[in-house]
């Protein structure tokens, strides 16, 4: 029997021992989907280890070890990969970071996957069994997510997540934000699952609560209308991600309400229009944020609003002004990050050309630490201001101001706010020393 262990290492802040509690953490789809892609005619024992939910054992009994990697976890992924390879295991690696920097990843893994792996992963399994696997597998030109298998959710420890009912509908985004790693890793095409497949998967879950982790549910409006009309008869409640473009259509907001939408994550990014232009996210119209929030609240939809500090147009005043706006607009769950130049993105190329990249350890690229020289403030001011914004937003008084009058899903919004309050209180503890420390993973020199 082929033994396969699938790993998702995590950065210090997001690790099970970090600052993200269960109330803020849903089950990702990457590893459960990979598990489902193992061909049915291959007898395999598959295990999943998500470091946001628990420890990754160092004594894994596996022939193959797969590691999914984003930029902020790359050093830790490489440490695990080096360790297990020295133990005689075959290690394969994929994800956003290896797709952008495959030659770097190849220094630590026997096999590197670039792009999406629904078609290439099963081929690798067959190649491995025959003893002739390749060192590099690249996304097929005829790639599609039509007919993708149902994720192996039963392999997860359900007690570690707020939900495991995550379902994919559409993959990709129509926007080309200069800071976004997604198009740099996977390109610009948008892939859509047939609506009937999405509905069938939801029905098979026998649940009333679903989360769509897709980066932008309204990247194809026609598809979105078809999908959410089809959800109405299911009488479910769902959460998902969209852009502020949802505010351009009252019809779409009404449809979201009728289909069961109870919460949306929206990347507001900044409270200044100049910063939106700086990151090429013109879809965001700052002067419409308050109106958009009212529309969504009137339809019973909670909002997690995300902001990224550090644009060249922003000075130290941006932190207090953003908190004030979040309170005024009654954003249910504000979330703050620091604008981060991921490799191979236009934003990284710009800052590299200007000589402003100041940090080369990928562990610091977790969108919570500054890795470049800001234009109108110091690195320390940017990090301290972000810390202050978190703390101010999640004081008991400001939580009450944002959530009053608690008309919609009060227990959900309050529990999430308390979760982020705990996160805000710990934010400052994750120094560079803590973030870059992988000393818990042994370094061995030879096969034992």
Short mmCIF file of C-alpha atoms in Angstrom, two decimals:
data_model
loop_
_atom_site.label_atom_id
_atom_site.label_comp_id
_atom_site.label_asym_id
_atom_site.label_seq_id
_atom_site.Cartn_x
_atom_site.Cartn_y
_atom_site.Cartn_z
CA UNK A 1 0.00 0.00 0.00
CA UNK A 2 1.25 3.46 -0.91
CA UNK A 3 1.47 5.72 2.14
CA UNK A 4 1.01 9.45 1.47
CA UNK A 5 1.24 12.29 4.00
CA UNK A 6 0.02 15.73 2.93
CA UNK A 7 1.34 18.70 4.91
CA UNK A 8 0.35 22.36 5.22
CA UNK A 9 3.05 24.10 7.30
CA UNK A 10 2.08 27.45 8.84
CA UNK A 11 3.87 30.63 9.81
CA UNK A 12 4.29 31.44 13.49
CA UNK A 13 1.32 33.79 13.65
CA UNK A 14 -1.13 31.40 11.98
CA UNK A 15 0.17 28.18 13.55
CA UNK A 16 -2.01 26.23 16.00
CA UNK A 17 0.13 27.73 18.77
CA UNK A 18 -0.07 31.26 17.33
CA UNK A 19 -2.81 33.87 17.48
CA UNK A 20 -5.54 32.52 15.18
CA UNK A 21 -8.12 30.64 17.24
CA UNK A 22 -10.66 28.13 15.96
CA UNK A 23 -13.30 30.86 15.61
CA UNK A 24 -11.21 32.46 12.83
CA UNK A 25 -10.18 29.31 10.98
CA UNK A 26 -12.07 27.31 8.34
CA UNK A 27 -10.82 24.14 6.67
CA UNK A 28 -8.85 24.82 3.45
CA UNK A 29 -9.47 22.73 0.33
CA UNK A 30 -5.94 22.18 -1.00
CA UNK A 31 -4.96 18.99 0.83
CA UNK A 32 -8.41 17.40 0.90
CA UNK A 33 -8.64 17.95 -2.87
CA UNK A 34 -5.18 16.42 -3.41
CA UNK A 35 -6.26 13.41 -1.38
CA UNK A 36 -9.30 13.01 -3.60
CA UNK A 37 -7.09 13.11 -6.70
CA UNK A 38 -5.23 9.91 -5.82
CA UNK A 39 -6.50 7.47 -8.50
CA UNK A 40 -9.14 5.02 -7.29
CA UNK A 41 -7.18 2.05 -8.62
CA UNK A 42 -4.20 2.94 -6.40
CA UNK A 43 -4.38 1.43 -2.94
CA UNK A 44 -3.25 4.29 -0.71
CA UNK A 45 -3.23 5.27 2.94
CA UNK A 46 -3.53 9.07 3.05
CA UNK A 47 -3.10 11.37 6.05
CA UNK A 48 -3.40 15.16 6.31
CA UNK A 49 -1.51 17.45 8.70
CA UNK A 50 -2.53 21.12 8.76
CA UNK A 51 -0.22 23.08 11.06
CA UNK A 52 -2.86 25.72 11.67
CA UNK A 53 -4.84 22.98 13.41
CA UNK A 54 -2.16 20.82 15.03
CA UNK A 55 1.41 19.54 15.01
CA UNK A 56 3.17 17.97 12.04
CA UNK A 57 4.81 14.76 13.35
CA UNK A 58 8.50 14.31 12.67
CA UNK A 59 8.18 10.51 12.60
CA UNK A 60 5.78 10.22 9.68
CA UNK A 61 5.35 6.73 8.27
CA UNK A 62 4.96 7.65 4.61
CA UNK A 63 6.49 6.90 1.21
CA UNK A 64 5.44 10.20 -0.27
CA UNK A 65 5.24 13.53 1.54
CA UNK A 66 3.45 16.42 -0.16
CA UNK A 67 3.80 20.01 1.02
CA UNK A 68 1.64 22.96 0.02
CA UNK A 69 3.53 26.24 0.20
CA UNK A 70 2.74 29.96 0.17
CA UNK A 71 5.42 32.65 0.30
CA UNK A 72 5.11 33.32 4.03
CA UNK A 73 5.54 29.62 4.86
CA UNK A 74 8.30 28.88 2.33
CA UNK A 75 11.25 28.71 4.80
CA UNK A 76 9.29 26.38 7.08
CA UNK A 77 8.15 24.26 4.13
CA UNK A 78 11.75 23.97 2.99
CA UNK A 79 12.86 22.99 6.51
CA UNK A 80 10.31 20.18 6.63
CA UNK A 81 11.18 19.12 3.08
CA UNK A 82 14.92 18.99 3.83
CA UNK A 83 14.28 17.03 7.02
CA UNK A 84 12.07 14.39 5.44
CA UNK A 85 14.27 14.00 2.38
CA UNK A 86 17.24 13.34 4.67
CA UNK A 87 15.06 10.67 6.30
CA UNK A 88 14.78 8.98 2.89
CA UNK A 89 11.28 10.19 1.98
CA UNK A 90 10.24 11.39 -1.48
CA UNK A 91 8.98 14.97 -1.12
CA UNK A 92 6.77 16.81 -3.60
CA UNK A 93 5.80 20.45 -3.28
CA UNK A 94 3.26 22.78 -4.89
CA UNK A 95 1.19 25.88 -4.25
CA UNK A 96 1.49 29.60 -4.85
CA UNK A 97 5.18 30.03 -3.99
CA UNK A 98 6.58 27.04 -5.91
CA UNK A 99 4.46 28.10 -8.88
CA UNK A 100 6.15 31.52 -8.83
CA UNK A 101 9.65 30.31 -7.93
CA UNK A 102 9.89 26.65 -9.03
CA UNK A 103 13.70 26.63 -9.29
CA UNK A 104 13.97 27.77 -5.66
CA UNK A 105 11.51 25.10 -4.51
CA UNK A 106 13.38 22.44 -6.52
CA UNK A 107 16.39 22.92 -4.24
CA UNK A 108 14.33 21.37 -1.43
CA UNK A 109 11.88 18.98 -3.11
CA UNK A 110 12.23 15.91 -5.32
CA UNK A 111 9.19 16.99 -7.34
CA UNK A 112 7.74 20.47 -7.91
CA UNK A 113 4.23 21.19 -9.20
CA UNK A 114 3.48 24.53 -10.86
CA UNK A 115 0.00 25.87 -11.48
CA UNK A 116 -3.05 23.78 -10.63
CA UNK A 117 -2.57 20.04 -10.18
CA UNK A 118 -5.95 18.39 -10.75
CA UNK A 119 -4.62 16.76 -13.92
CA UNK A 120 -0.91 16.45 -13.15
CA UNK A 121 -1.12 14.99 -9.65
CA UNK A 122 -2.81 11.71 -10.66
CA UNK A 123 -0.24 11.37 -13.45
CA UNK A 124 2.57 11.82 -10.92
CA UNK A 125 1.14 9.07 -8.71
CA UNK A 126 1.15 6.64 -11.63
CA UNK A 127 4.66 7.75 -12.63
CA UNK A 128 5.91 7.26 -9.08
CA UNK A 129 4.51 3.75 -8.86
CA UNK A 130 6.21 2.88 -12.17
CA UNK A 131 9.46 4.39 -10.92
CA UNK A 132 9.77 7.04 -13.62
CA UNK A 133 8.33 10.22 -12.08
CA UNK A 134 9.53 13.61 -13.31
CA UNK A 135 11.10 16.41 -11.28
CA UNK A 136 8.64 19.00 -12.59
CA UNK A 137 4.92 18.83 -13.40
CA UNK A 138 3.32 21.89 -15.00
CA UNK A 139 -0.37 22.72 -15.32
CA UNK A 140 -1.90 21.30 -18.49
CA UNK A 141 -2.86 23.75 -21.25
CA UNK A 142 -6.37 22.26 -21.38
CA UNK A 143 -6.84 22.64 -17.62
CA UNK A 144 -10.40 22.62 -16.28
CA UNK A 145 -12.15 22.17 -12.95
CA UNK A 146 -15.20 20.57 -14.56
CA UNK A 147 -15.75 17.21 -12.91
CA UNK A 148 -13.29 17.85 -10.06
CA UNK A 149 -13.57 15.23 -7.30
CA UNK A 150 -15.24 15.83 -3.96
CA UNK A 151 -12.61 16.79 -1.32
CA UNK A 152 -11.77 14.13 1.29
CA UNK A 153 -13.08 16.12 4.23
CA UNK A 154 -13.24 13.02 6.41
CA UNK A 155 -9.44 13.13 6.67
CA UNK A 156 -9.60 16.37 8.69
CA UNK A 157 -9.94 16.78 12.43
CA UNK A 158 -13.27 18.60 12.37
CA UNK A 159 -12.88 19.77 15.96
CA UNK A 160 -10.05 22.10 14.90
CA UNK A 161 -12.07 24.24 12.48
CA UNK A 162 -15.06 26.52 12.71
CA UNK A 163 -16.31 24.67 9.61
CA UNK A 164 -15.17 22.01 7.15
CA UNK A 165 -18.05 22.76 4.79
CA UNK A 166 -15.95 24.68 2.28
CA UNK A 167 -17.02 24.40 -1.37
CA UNK A 168 -15.35 25.73 -4.52
CA UNK A 169 -17.41 27.23 -7.33
CA UNK A 170 -15.16 29.51 -9.39
CA UNK A 171 -11.38 29.79 -9.54
CA UNK A 172 -9.63 33.00 -10.61
CA UNK A 173 -10.32 36.72 -10.71
CA UNK A 174 -10.99 39.30 -13.42
CA UNK A 175 -8.94 42.00 -11.67
CA UNK A 176 -5.19 42.55 -11.95
CA UNK A 177 -4.21 44.17 -8.64
CA UNK A 178 -0.47 44.86 -8.69
CA UNK A 179 0.13 43.28 -5.25
CA UNK A 180 -1.82 40.04 -5.79
CA UNK A 181 0.17 36.81 -5.95
CA UNK A 182 -2.69 34.83 -7.48
CA UNK A 183 -2.25 35.87 -11.14
CA UNK A 184 1.53 35.76 -10.74
CA UNK A 185 1.25 32.11 -9.74
CA UNK A 186 -1.70 30.86 -11.72
CA UNK A 187 -2.33 33.32 -14.55
CA UNK A 188 -5.45 35.28 -15.43
CA UNK A 189 -7.90 32.65 -16.75
CA UNK A 190 -11.09 32.11 -14.76
CA UNK A 191 -12.29 28.53 -14.34
CA UNK A 192 -15.90 27.72 -13.50
CA UNK A 193 -17.48 24.55 -12.19
CA UNK A 194 -20.85 23.64 -13.68
CA UNK A 195 -23.50 24.99 -11.33
CA UNK A 196 -25.13 21.58 -11.12
CA UNK A 197 -21.86 20.13 -9.74
CA UNK A 198 -21.64 22.80 -7.06
CA UNK A 199 -25.26 22.26 -6.04
CA UNK A 200 -24.80 18.49 -5.95
CA UNK A 201 -21.77 18.80 -3.67
CA UNK A 202 -23.64 21.08 -1.27
CA UNK A 203 -26.64 18.75 -1.19
CA UNK A 204 -24.36 15.79 -0.42
CA UNK A 205 -22.94 17.64 2.60
CA UNK A 206 -26.37 17.63 4.30
CA UNK A 207 -25.60 20.98 5.87
CA UNK A 208 -27.26 24.35 6.24
CA UNK A 209 -23.98 26.27 6.39
CA UNK A 210 -21.47 26.60 3.52
CA UNK A 211 -18.35 28.68 2.99
CA UNK A 212 -17.07 29.57 -0.50
CA UNK A 213 -13.30 30.27 -0.28
CA UNK A 214 -13.08 31.42 -3.92
CA UNK A 215 -11.10 34.66 -4.32
CA UNK A 216 -13.93 36.51 -6.08
CA UNK A 217 -17.40 35.02 -6.43
CA UNK A 218 -18.55 37.80 -8.77
CA UNK A 219 -15.63 37.74 -11.18
CA UNK A 220 -18.15 36.41 -13.75
CA UNK A 221 -21.48 38.07 -13.08
CA UNK A 222 -23.50 35.81 -15.36
CA UNK A 223 -22.13 32.74 -13.61
CA UNK A 224 -22.77 34.31 -10.19
CA UNK A 225 -26.40 34.99 -11.07
CA UNK A 226 -26.87 31.40 -12.28
CA UNK A 227 -25.18 29.91 -9.22
CA UNK A 228 -26.99 31.88 -6.56
CA UNK A 229 -30.37 31.48 -8.20
CA UNK A 230 -29.71 27.73 -8.04
CA UNK A 231 -28.93 27.98 -4.32
CA UNK A 232 -32.26 29.53 -3.36
CA UNK A 233 -34.18 26.21 -3.17
CA UNK A 234 -31.46 24.71 -0.92
CA UNK A 235 -32.34 27.14 1.90
CA UNK A 236 -28.74 27.28 3.17
CA UNK A 237 -26.73 30.06 4.80
CA UNK A 238 -23.40 30.81 3.17
CA UNK A 239 -20.31 33.02 3.45
CA UNK A 240 -17.90 34.02 0.67
CA UNK A 241 -15.50 36.51 -0.89
CA UNK A 242 -16.36 39.30 -3.34
CA UNK A 243 -15.09 42.75 -4.32
CA UNK A 244 -16.83 46.02 -3.54
CA UNK A 245 -18.26 45.81 -7.08
CA UNK A 246 -21.20 44.01 -5.52
CA UNK A 247 -22.45 47.46 -4.51
CA UNK A 248 -22.97 48.40 -8.16
CA UNK A 249 -25.99 46.11 -8.45
CA UNK A 250 -28.91 46.17 -6.04
CA UNK A 251 -30.29 43.18 -7.96
CA UNK A 252 -27.18 41.16 -7.15
CA UNK A 253 -27.30 42.07 -3.44
CA UNK A 254 -30.96 41.03 -3.32
CA UNK A 255 -30.09 37.73 -5.01
CA UNK A 256 -27.31 37.11 -2.50
CA UNK A 257 -29.80 37.62 0.33
CA UNK A 258 -32.37 35.30 -1.23
CA UNK A 259 -29.74 32.62 -1.84
CA UNK A 260 -28.78 32.60 1.83
CA UNK A 261 -25.74 34.89 2.00
CA UNK A 262 -25.01 35.88 5.61
CA UNK A 263 -21.46 37.16 5.34
CA UNK A 264 -18.94 38.48 2.82
CA UNK A 265 -15.22 39.24 2.88
CA UNK A 266 -14.48 42.40 0.88
CA UNK A 267 -11.03 43.80 0.16
CA UNK A 268 -11.54 47.52 0.77
CA UNK A 269 -7.71 47.89 0.86
CA UNK A 270 -7.57 51.63 1.68
CA UNK A 271 -9.65 54.65 2.66
CA UNK A 272 -7.95 56.83 0.02
CA UNK A 273 -8.74 56.67 -3.69
CA UNK A 274 -5.12 57.51 -4.51
CA UNK A 275 -4.02 54.26 -2.86
CA UNK A 276 -6.57 52.30 -4.88
CA UNK A 277 -5.00 53.68 -8.03
CA UNK A 278 -1.52 52.89 -6.69
CA UNK A 279 -2.36 49.17 -6.36
CA UNK A 280 -4.49 49.12 -9.54
CA UNK A 281 -7.75 48.32 -7.77
CA UNK A 282 -10.00 50.90 -9.32
CA UNK A 283 -13.09 48.81 -8.65
CA UNK A 284 -12.98 50.17 -5.08
CA UNK A 285 -14.75 53.53 -4.74
CA UNK A 286 -13.87 54.85 -1.31
CA UNK A 287 -16.67 57.38 -1.09
CA UNK A 288 -19.19 54.56 -1.49
CA UNK A 289 -18.04 52.35 1.39
CA UNK A 290 -20.56 53.63 3.95
CA UNK A 291 -23.45 53.29 1.49
CA UNK A 292 -22.33 49.79 0.51
CA UNK A 293 -22.20 48.69 4.13
CA UNK A 294 -25.72 49.99 4.73
CA UNK A 295 -27.04 48.11 1.70
CA UNK A 296 -25.45 44.87 2.82
CA UNK A 297 -26.62 45.27 6.42
CA UNK A 298 -30.14 46.06 5.22
CA UNK A 299 -30.04 42.66 3.48
CA UNK A 300 -28.80 40.86 6.60
CA UNK A 301 -25.24 40.41 5.31
CA UNK A 302 -22.25 40.77 7.66
CA UNK A 303 -18.94 42.05 6.28
CA UNK A 304 -15.31 41.31 7.00
CA UNK A 305 -13.57 44.36 5.55
CA UNK A 306 -9.87 44.01 4.74
CA UNK A 307 -7.41 46.92 4.60
CA UNK A 308 -3.74 46.93 3.59
CA UNK A 309 -1.55 49.72 4.96
CA UNK A 310 1.65 51.00 3.37
CA UNK A 311 0.76 52.51 0.00
CA UNK A 312 2.96 55.35 -1.23
CA UNK A 313 0.10 57.82 -0.80
CA UNK A 314 -0.40 57.02 2.90
CA UNK A 315 1.21 58.75 5.88
CA UNK A 316 0.91 58.10 9.62
CA UNK A 317 -2.58 59.57 9.76
CA UNK A 318 -4.00 56.64 7.80
CA UNK A 319 -4.29 54.33 10.80
CA UNK A 320 -6.58 56.45 12.96
CA UNK A 321 -8.58 57.57 9.94
CA UNK A 322 -9.15 53.96 8.86
CA UNK A 323 -10.35 52.95 12.31
CA UNK A 324 -12.73 55.94 12.35
CA UNK A 325 -14.13 54.94 8.96
CA UNK A 326 -14.54 51.29 10.02
CA UNK A 327 -16.57 52.43 13.01
CA UNK A 328 -18.61 54.93 10.99
CA UNK A 329 -19.40 52.36 8.29
CA UNK A 330 -20.10 49.73 10.96
CA UNK A 331 -17.85 47.16 9.34
CA UNK A 332 -18.61 44.01 11.29
CA UNK A 333 -15.11 42.54 11.24
CA UNK A 334 -12.30 44.88 10.11
CA UNK A 335 -9.01 43.18 9.29
CA UNK A 336 -5.70 44.95 8.78
CA UNK A 337 -2.57 43.89 6.94
CA UNK A 338 0.54 45.48 5.50
CA UNK A 339 0.88 45.82 1.74
CA UNK A 340 3.33 43.07 0.77
CA UNK A 341 5.36 42.74 -2.46
CA UNK A 342 5.15 39.04 -3.30
CA UNK A 343 7.74 37.72 -5.76
CA UNK A 344 6.88 37.90 -9.48
CA UNK A 345 4.14 40.49 -8.90
CA UNK A 346 4.25 43.95 -10.55
CA UNK A 347 4.42 45.48 -7.07
CA UNK A 348 7.54 43.49 -6.19
CA UNK A 349 9.16 44.44 -9.50
CA UNK A 350 8.43 48.13 -8.83
CA UNK A 351 9.88 48.15 -5.32
CA UNK A 352 12.87 46.04 -6.36
CA UNK A 353 13.63 48.49 -9.16
CA UNK A 354 13.43 51.37 -6.67
CA UNK A 355 15.72 49.54 -4.23
CA UNK A 356 13.07 49.50 -1.51
CA UNK A 357 12.90 45.78 -0.66
CA UNK A 358 14.48 45.52 2.79
CA UNK A 359 13.66 41.94 3.82
CA UNK A 360 14.68 38.76 2.00
CA UNK A 361 13.44 36.12 4.44
CA UNK A 362 10.14 34.85 3.03
CA UNK A 363 8.87 34.09 6.55
CA UNK A 364 8.29 37.82 6.98
CA UNK A 365 6.05 37.94 3.90
CA UNK A 366 2.93 37.09 5.90
CA UNK A 367 1.16 40.45 5.19
CA UNK A 368 1.52 41.37 8.88
CA UNK A 369 5.12 42.61 8.74
CA UNK A 370 6.78 45.33 6.67
CA UNK A 371 9.36 44.03 4.17
CA UNK A 372 10.01 47.26 2.25
CA UNK A 373 10.81 50.92 2.82
CA UNK A 374 7.54 52.92 2.92
CA UNK A 375 7.50 56.29 1.22
CA UNK A 376 5.89 58.57 3.81
CA UNK A 377 6.76 56.82 7.07
CA UNK A 378 9.35 54.49 8.51
CA UNK A 379 9.06 50.72 8.62
CA UNK A 380 8.65 50.94 12.41
CA UNK A 381 5.89 53.54 12.09
CA UNK A 382 4.03 51.32 9.63
CA UNK A 383 4.18 48.28 11.89
CA UNK A 384 3.38 50.22 15.05
CA UNK A 385 0.48 51.96 13.32
CA UNK A 386 -0.94 48.65 12.14
CA UNK A 387 -0.69 47.29 15.68
CA UNK A 388 -2.46 50.39 16.98
CA UNK A 389 -5.25 50.06 14.40
CA UNK A 390 -5.90 46.48 15.53
CA UNK A 391 -5.99 47.43 19.19
CA UNK A 392 -8.22 50.49 18.69
CA UNK A 393 -10.68 48.64 16.49
CA UNK A 394 -11.10 45.77 18.92
CA UNK A 395 -11.57 47.62 22.19
CA UNK A 396 -14.84 46.61 23.83
CA UNK A 397 -16.28 50.07 23.22
CA UNK A 398 -15.48 50.14 19.51
CA UNK A 399 -16.76 46.59 19.01
CA UNK A 400 -20.06 47.73 20.50
CA UNK A 401 -20.16 50.83 18.27
CA UNK A 402 -19.56 48.83 15.11
CA UNK A 403 -22.03 46.06 15.87
CA UNK A 404 -24.86 48.15 17.34
CA UNK A 405 -27.77 47.68 17.12
CA UNK A 406 -26.91 43.93 16.74
CA UNK A 407 -29.73 43.31 14.32
CA UNK A 408 -28.13 40.59 12.21
CA UNK A 409 -26.55 37.34 13.48
CA UNK A 410 -25.39 38.92 16.76
CA UNK A 411 -23.82 35.75 18.13
CA UNK A 412 -21.79 35.11 14.98
CA UNK A 413 -20.53 38.68 14.67
CA UNK A 414 -19.77 38.95 18.39
CA UNK A 415 -17.87 35.64 18.55
CA UNK A 416 -15.77 36.58 15.53
CA UNK A 417 -14.99 39.99 17.03
CA UNK A 418 -13.88 38.38 20.28
CA UNK A 419 -11.66 36.06 18.23
CA UNK A 420 -10.02 39.02 16.49
CA UNK A 421 -9.74 40.86 19.79
CA UNK A 422 -7.52 38.01 20.99
CA UNK A 423 -5.55 38.19 17.76
CA UNK A 424 -5.08 41.95 18.13
CA UNK A 425 -3.76 41.55 21.66
CA UNK A 426 -1.05 39.12 20.46
CA UNK A 427 -0.05 40.86 17.21
CA UNK A 428 2.98 42.67 18.63
CA UNK A 429 4.49 39.47 20.06
CA UNK A 430 5.43 38.10 16.63
CA UNK A 431 8.82 39.69 16.15
CA UNK A 432 11.25 38.83 13.36
CA UNK A 433 13.01 36.41 15.68
CA UNK A 434 9.77 34.54 16.34
CA UNK A 435 8.66 34.57 12.70
CA UNK A 436 11.94 33.19 11.33
CA UNK A 437 12.48 30.54 13.99
CA UNK A 438 12.16 26.96 12.67
CA UNK A 439 14.46 25.43 15.27
CA UNK A 440 11.75 22.91 16.20
CA UNK A 441 12.49 21.11 12.91
CA UNK A 442 15.79 19.22 13.27
CA UNK A 443 18.58 19.68 10.76
CA UNK A 444 20.14 16.32 9.90
CA UNK A 445 23.18 15.77 7.73
CA UNK A 446 22.62 12.33 6.31
CA UNK A 447 20.09 9.55 5.89
CA UNK A 448 19.53 7.61 9.08
#
